[in-house]
CSV table of C-alpha atoms in Angstrom, one decimal:
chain,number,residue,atom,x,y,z
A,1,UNK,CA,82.6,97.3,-111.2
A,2,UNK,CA,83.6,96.7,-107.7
A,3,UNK,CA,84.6,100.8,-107.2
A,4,UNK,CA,81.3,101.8,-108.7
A,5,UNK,CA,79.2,98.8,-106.0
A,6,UNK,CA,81.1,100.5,-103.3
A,7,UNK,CA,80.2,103.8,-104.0
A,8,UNK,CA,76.7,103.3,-103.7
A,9,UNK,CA,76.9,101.7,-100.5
A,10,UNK,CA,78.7,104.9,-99.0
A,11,UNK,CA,76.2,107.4,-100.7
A,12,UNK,CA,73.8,105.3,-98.9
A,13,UNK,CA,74.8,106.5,-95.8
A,14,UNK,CA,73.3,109.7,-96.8
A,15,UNK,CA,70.5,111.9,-96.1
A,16,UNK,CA,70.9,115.6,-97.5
A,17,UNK,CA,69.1,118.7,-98.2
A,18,UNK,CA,66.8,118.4,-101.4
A,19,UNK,CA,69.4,121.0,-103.4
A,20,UNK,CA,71.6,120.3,-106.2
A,21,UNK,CA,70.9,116.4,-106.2
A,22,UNK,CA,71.2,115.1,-109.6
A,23,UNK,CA,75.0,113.5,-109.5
A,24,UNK,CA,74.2,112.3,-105.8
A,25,UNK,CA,71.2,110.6,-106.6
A,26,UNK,CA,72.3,108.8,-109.9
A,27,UNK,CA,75.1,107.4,-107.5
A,28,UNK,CA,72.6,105.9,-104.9
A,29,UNK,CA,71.9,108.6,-102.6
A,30,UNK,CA,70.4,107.2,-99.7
A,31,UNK,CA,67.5,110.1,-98.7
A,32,UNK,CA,66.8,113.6,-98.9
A,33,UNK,CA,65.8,115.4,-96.2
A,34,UNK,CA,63.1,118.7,-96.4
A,35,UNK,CA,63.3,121.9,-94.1
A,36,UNK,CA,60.3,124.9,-94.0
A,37,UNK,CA,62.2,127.0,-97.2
A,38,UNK,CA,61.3,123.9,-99.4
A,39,UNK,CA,57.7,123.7,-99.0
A,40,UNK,CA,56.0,126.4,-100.2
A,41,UNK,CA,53.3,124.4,-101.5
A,42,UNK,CA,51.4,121.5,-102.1
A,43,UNK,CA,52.2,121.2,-105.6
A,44,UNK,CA,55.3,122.1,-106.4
A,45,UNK,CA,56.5,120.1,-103.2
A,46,UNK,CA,54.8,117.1,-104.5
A,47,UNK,CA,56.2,117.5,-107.7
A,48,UNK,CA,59.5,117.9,-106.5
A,49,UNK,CA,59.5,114.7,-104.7
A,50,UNK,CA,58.5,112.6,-107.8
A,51,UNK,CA,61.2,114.1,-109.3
A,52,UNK,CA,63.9,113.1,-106.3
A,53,UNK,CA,62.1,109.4,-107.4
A,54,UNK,CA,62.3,109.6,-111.1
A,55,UNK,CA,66.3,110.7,-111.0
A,56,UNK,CA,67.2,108.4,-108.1
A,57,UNK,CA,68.6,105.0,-108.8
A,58,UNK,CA,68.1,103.4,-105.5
A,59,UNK,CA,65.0,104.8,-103.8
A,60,UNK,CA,65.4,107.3,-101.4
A,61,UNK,CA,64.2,107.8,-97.9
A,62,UNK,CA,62.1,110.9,-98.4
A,63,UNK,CA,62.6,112.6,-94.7
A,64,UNK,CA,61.4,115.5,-92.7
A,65,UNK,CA,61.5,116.4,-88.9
A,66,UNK,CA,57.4,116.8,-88.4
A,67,UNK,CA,56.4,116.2,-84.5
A,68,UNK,CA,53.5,119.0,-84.4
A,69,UNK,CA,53.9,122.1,-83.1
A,70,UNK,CA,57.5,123.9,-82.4
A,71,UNK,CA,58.7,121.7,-84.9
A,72,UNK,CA,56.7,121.4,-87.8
A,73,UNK,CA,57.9,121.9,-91.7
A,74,UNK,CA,54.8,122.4,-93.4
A,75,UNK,CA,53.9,125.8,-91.6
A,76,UNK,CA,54.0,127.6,-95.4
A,77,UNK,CA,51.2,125.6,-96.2
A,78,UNK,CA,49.1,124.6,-92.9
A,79,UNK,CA,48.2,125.9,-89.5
A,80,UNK,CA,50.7,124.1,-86.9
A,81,UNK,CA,49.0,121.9,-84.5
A,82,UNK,CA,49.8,121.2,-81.0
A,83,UNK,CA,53.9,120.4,-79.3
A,84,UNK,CA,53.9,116.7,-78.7
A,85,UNK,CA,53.6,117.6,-74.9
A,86,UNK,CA,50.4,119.8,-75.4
A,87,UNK,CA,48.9,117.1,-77.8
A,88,UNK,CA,49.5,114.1,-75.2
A,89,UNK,CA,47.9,116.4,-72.4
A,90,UNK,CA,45.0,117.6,-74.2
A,91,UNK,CA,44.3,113.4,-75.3
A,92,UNK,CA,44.6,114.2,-79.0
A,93,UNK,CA,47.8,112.7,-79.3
A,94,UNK,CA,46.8,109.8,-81.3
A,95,UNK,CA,44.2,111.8,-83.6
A,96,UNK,CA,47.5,114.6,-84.5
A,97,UNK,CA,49.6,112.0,-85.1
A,98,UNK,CA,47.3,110.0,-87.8
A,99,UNK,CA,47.0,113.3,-89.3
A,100,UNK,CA,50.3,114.2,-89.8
A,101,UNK,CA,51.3,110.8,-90.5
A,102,UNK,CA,48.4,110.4,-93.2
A,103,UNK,CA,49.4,114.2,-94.4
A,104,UNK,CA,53.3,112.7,-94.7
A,105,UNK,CA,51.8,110.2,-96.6
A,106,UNK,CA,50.2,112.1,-99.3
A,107,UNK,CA,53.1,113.8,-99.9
A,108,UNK,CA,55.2,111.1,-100.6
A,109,UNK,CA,57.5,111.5,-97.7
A,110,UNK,CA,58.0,107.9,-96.0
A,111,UNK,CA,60.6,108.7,-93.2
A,112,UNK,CA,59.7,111.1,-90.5
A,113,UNK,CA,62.6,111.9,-87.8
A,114,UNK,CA,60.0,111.6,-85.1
A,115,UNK,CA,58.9,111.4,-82.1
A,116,UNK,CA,61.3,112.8,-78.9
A,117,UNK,CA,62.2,109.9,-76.7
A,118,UNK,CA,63.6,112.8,-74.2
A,119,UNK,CA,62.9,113.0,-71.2
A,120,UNK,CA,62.5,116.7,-70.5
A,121,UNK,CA,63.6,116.9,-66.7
A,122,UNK,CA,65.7,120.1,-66.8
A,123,UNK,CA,63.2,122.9,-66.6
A,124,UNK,CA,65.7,125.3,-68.7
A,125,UNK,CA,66.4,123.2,-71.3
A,126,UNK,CA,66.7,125.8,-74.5
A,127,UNK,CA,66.0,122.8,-77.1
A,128,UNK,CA,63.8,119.9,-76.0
A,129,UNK,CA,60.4,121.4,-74.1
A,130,UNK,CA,57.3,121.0,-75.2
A,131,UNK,CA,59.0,119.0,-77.8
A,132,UNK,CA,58.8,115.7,-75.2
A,133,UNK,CA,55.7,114.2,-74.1
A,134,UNK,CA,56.7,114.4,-70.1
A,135,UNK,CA,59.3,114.6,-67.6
A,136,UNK,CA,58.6,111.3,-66.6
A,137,UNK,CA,59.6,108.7,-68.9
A,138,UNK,CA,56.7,106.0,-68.4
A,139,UNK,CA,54.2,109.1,-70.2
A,140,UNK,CA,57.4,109.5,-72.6
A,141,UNK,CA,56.9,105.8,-73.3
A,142,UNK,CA,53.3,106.0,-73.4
A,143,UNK,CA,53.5,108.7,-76.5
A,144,UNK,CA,56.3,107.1,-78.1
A,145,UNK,CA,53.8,104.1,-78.6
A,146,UNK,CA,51.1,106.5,-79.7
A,147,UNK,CA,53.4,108.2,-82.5
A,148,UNK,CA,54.6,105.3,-83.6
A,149,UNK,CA,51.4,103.1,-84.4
A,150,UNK,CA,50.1,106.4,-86.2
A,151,UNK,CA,53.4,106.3,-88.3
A,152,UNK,CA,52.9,102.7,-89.4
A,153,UNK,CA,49.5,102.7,-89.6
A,154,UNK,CA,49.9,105.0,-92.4
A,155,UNK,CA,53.2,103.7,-94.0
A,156,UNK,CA,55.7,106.3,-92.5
A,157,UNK,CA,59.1,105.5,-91.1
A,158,UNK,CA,59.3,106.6,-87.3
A,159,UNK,CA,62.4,107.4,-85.7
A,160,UNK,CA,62.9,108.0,-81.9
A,161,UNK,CA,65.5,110.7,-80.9
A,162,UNK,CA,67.9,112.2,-79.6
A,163,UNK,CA,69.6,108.8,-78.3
A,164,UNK,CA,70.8,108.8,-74.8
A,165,UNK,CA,68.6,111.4,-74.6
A,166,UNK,CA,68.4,115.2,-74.6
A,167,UNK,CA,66.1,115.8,-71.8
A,168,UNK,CA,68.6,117.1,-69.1
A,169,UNK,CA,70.2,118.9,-71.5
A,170,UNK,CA,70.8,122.8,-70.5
A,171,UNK,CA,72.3,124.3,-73.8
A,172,UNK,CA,71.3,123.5,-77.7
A,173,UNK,CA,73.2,121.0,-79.4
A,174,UNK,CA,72.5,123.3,-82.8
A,175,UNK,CA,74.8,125.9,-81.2
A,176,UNK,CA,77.6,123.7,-78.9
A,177,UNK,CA,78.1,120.5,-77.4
A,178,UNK,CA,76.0,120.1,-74.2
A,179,UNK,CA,77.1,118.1,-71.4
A,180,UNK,CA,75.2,115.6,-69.5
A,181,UNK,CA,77.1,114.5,-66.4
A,182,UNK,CA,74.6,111.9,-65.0
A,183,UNK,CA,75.7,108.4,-63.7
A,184,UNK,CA,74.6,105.3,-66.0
A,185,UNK,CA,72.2,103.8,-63.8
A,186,UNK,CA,70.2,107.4,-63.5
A,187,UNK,CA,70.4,107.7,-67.3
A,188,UNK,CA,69.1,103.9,-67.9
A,189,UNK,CA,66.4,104.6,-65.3
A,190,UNK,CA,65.0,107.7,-66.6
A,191,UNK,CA,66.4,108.5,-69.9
A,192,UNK,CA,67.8,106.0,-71.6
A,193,UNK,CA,64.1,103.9,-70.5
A,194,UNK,CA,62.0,105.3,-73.4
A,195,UNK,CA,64.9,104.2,-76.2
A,196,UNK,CA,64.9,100.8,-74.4
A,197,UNK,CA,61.1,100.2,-74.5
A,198,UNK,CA,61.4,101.2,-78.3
A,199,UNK,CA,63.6,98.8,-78.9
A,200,UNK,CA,61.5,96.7,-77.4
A,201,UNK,CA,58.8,97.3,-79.8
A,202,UNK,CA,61.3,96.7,-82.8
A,203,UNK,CA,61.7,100.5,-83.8
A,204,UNK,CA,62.8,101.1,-87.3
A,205,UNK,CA,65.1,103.4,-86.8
A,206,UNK,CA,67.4,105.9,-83.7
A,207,UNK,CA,68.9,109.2,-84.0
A,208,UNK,CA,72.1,110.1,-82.5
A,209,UNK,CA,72.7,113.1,-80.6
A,210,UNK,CA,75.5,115.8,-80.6
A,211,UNK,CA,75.5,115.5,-76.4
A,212,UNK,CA,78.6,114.3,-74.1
A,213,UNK,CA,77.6,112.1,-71.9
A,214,UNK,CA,79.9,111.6,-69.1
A,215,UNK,CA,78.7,108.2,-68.3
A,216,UNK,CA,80.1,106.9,-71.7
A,217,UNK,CA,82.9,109.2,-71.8
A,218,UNK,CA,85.4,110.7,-69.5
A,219,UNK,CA,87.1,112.8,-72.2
A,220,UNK,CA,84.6,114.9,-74.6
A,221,UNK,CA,83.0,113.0,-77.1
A,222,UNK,CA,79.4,113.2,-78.2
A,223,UNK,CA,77.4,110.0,-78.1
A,224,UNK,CA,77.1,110.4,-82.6
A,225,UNK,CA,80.0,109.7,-82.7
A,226,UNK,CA,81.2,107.3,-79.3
A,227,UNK,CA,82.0,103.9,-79.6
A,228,UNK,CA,81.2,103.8,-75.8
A,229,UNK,CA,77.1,105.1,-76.8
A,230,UNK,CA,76.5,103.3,-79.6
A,231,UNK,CA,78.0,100.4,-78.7
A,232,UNK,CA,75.7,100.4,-75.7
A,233,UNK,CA,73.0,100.7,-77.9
A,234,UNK,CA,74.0,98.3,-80.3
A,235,UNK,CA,75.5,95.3,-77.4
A,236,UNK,CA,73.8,96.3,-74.2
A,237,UNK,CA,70.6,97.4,-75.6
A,238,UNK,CA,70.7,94.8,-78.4
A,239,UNK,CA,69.6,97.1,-81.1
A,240,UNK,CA,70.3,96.1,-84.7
A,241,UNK,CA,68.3,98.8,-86.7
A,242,UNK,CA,69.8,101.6,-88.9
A,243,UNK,CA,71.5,104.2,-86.2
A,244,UNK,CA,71.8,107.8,-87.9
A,245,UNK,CA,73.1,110.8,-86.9
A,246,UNK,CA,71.6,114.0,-85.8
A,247,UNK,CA,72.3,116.9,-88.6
A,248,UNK,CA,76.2,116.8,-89.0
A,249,UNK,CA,76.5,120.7,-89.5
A,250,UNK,CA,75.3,121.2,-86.0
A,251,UNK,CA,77.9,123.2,-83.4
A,252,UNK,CA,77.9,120.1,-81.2
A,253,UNK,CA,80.1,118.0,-83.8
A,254,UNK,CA,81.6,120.7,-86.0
A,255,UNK,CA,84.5,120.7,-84.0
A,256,UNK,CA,86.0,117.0,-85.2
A,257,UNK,CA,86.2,118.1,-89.3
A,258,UNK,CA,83.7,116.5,-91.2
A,259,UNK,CA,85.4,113.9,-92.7
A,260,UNK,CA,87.0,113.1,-89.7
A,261,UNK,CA,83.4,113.2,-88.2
A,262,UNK,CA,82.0,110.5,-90.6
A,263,UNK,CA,84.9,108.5,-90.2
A,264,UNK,CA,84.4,108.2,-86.0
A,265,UNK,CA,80.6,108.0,-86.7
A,266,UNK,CA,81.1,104.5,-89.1
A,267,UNK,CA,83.9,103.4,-87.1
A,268,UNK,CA,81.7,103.7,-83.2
A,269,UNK,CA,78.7,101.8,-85.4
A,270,UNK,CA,76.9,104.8,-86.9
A,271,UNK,CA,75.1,103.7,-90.1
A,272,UNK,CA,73.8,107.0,-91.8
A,273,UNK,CA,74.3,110.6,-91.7
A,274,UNK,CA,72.1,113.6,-91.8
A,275,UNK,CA,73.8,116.8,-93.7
A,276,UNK,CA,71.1,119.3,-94.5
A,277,UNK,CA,73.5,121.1,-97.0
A,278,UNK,CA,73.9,119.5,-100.1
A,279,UNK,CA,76.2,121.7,-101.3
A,280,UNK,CA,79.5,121.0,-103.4
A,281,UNK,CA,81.6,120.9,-100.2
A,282,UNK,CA,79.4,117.8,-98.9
A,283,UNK,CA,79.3,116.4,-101.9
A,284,UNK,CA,83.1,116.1,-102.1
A,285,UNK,CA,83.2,115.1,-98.6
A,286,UNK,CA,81.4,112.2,-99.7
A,287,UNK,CA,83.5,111.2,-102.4
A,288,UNK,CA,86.5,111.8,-100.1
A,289,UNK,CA,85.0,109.2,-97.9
A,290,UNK,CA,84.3,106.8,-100.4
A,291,UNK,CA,88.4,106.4,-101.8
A,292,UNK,CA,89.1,106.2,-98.1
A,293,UNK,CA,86.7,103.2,-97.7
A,294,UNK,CA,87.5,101.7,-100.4
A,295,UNK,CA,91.6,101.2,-99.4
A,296,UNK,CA,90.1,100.4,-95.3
A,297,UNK,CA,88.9,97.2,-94.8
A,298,UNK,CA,87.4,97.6,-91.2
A,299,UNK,CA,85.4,100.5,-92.8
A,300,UNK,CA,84.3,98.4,-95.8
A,301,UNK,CA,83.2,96.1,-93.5
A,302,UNK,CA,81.2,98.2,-91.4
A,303,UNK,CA,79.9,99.7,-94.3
A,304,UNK,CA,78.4,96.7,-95.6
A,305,UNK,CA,76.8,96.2,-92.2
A,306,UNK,CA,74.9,99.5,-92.6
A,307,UNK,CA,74.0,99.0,-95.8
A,308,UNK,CA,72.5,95.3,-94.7
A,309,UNK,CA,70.5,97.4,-92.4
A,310,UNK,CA,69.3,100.0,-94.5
A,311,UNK,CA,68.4,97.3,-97.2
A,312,UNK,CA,66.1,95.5,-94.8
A,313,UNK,CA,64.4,98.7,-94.0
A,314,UNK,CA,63.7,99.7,-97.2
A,315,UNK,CA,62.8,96.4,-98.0
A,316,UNK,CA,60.5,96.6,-95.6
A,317,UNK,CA,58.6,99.8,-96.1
A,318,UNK,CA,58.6,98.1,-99.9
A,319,UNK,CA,60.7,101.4,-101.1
């Protein structure tokens, strides 16, 4: 009885693509996440979400990354509207984001990996762009607030990203590990602000990105997976909401193994992970991590700690 309890709690930690799910989700998956390819339209994307719900024994966070514009997974089936930056400039910010979160809504989707709490201040960044409100992060605050409210207001889960922040950022994270050498008090000043202020309004939920920050790390490490990051966020920042991971088959982390990767991730206070294959090889690599739990108890404890988290935030979103 205790195996199969504990079990749950580590597929918990779970968000992955919407394919071959069945086994996962009568073992207490803990979300699916949907890309462009799975929305074709209205219907049969609707009707594949109630049946996600109808074979899942703990429900799911139903996820998707929609910000508007360059990032956007409903293309298939509606016109793209503005980049979060454009959108914030041309003051329809709040109006997009009541749409999309309504749209979300509809759907049946209740976790939304948005918005950017980047700062975008390097010019050549290849990844973030129009994808952040501003270079300056009082505006990036400003639209953080905006998105937000829109995704409550209509019963959607936001989630700021790419904690400490992508913005400087002058390779993709999709592709390698990018390195931001910045000292602490610049990062807390510019781009670690918009996380803080966040926090500050009791955010539901951070993403954790695939960077190296120098200011937490001397020796290569991304902040997913750094005790140094996330225990910043979680002791210096305060923060005590569920902490997930940006996708886990990005460049940026693939280096580590991914066991080995999951393993760092729970251990520097991580609380779920994002794998948008949902293949037989993840699937194993949960299982893997679950008899490796079971026989650790510093993992089992930390475990349980995420899963407190997660529970209250389901709980609260009444899923």
């Amino acid at each position: 009885m205790y195996d199969c309890f504990m079990e749950k709690l580590v597929y918990q930690m779970f968000i992955l693509g919407c394919q071959n799910l069945d086994n996962a989700l009568a073992k207490g998956l803990g979300g699916v996440i949907f890309f462009t390819k799975d929305i074709t339209d209205e219907k049969s994307f609707i009707d594949l979400i109630k049946d996600i719900n109808s074979k899942a024994i703990i429900p799911p966070f139903l996820s998707i990354d929609q910000e508007g514009g360059r990032v956007e997974r409903t293309e298939n089936i509606r016109p793209k509207r503005l980049s979060a930056r454009y959108a914030y400039k041309e003051g329809i910010l709040k109006s997009q984001s009541e749409e999309i979160s309504h749209e979300l809504s509809e759907y049946g989707i209740n976790l939304n990996f948005a918005p950017c709490a980047d700062v975008n201040t390097n010019p050549n960044n290849p990844i973030i762009g129009e994808r952040s409100f501003s270079d300056n992060p009082d505006e990036v605050i400003r639209g953080i607030k905006i998105f937000v409210e829109a995704s409550r207001k209509f019963g959607v889960i936001p989630c700021v990203k790419h904690f400490p922040g992508h913005g400087d950022a002058d390779k993709d994270s999709h592709l390698t590990l990018p390195v931001i050498d910045l000292p602490i008090d610049e990062m807390e000043a510019t781009h670690i602000k918009p996380f803080k202020s966040a926090i500050d309004d009791n955010i539901e939920m951070i993403m954790a990105a695939h960077l190296h920050c120098t200011c937490f790390d001397k020796q290569t490490m991304p902040a997913s997976l750094s005790k140094n990051a996330i225990g910043y966020l979680r002791n210096t920042l305060c923060y005590d909401g569920v902490v997930i991971s940006d996708d886990m088959v990005m460049k940026g982390v693939q280096d580590y193994g991914r066991l080995e990767a999951c393993i760092m991730g729970i251990n520097a206070g991580l609380d779920m992970f994002i794998f948008r294959d949902s293949d037989d090889k993840t699937l194993e690599l949960i299982e893997k991590l679950y008899k490796i739990v079971e026989k650790d108890t510093v993992l089992r404890q930390k475990v349980l700690k995420s899963n407190e988290r997660i529970s209250r935030l389901k709980h609260k979103y009444f899923l």
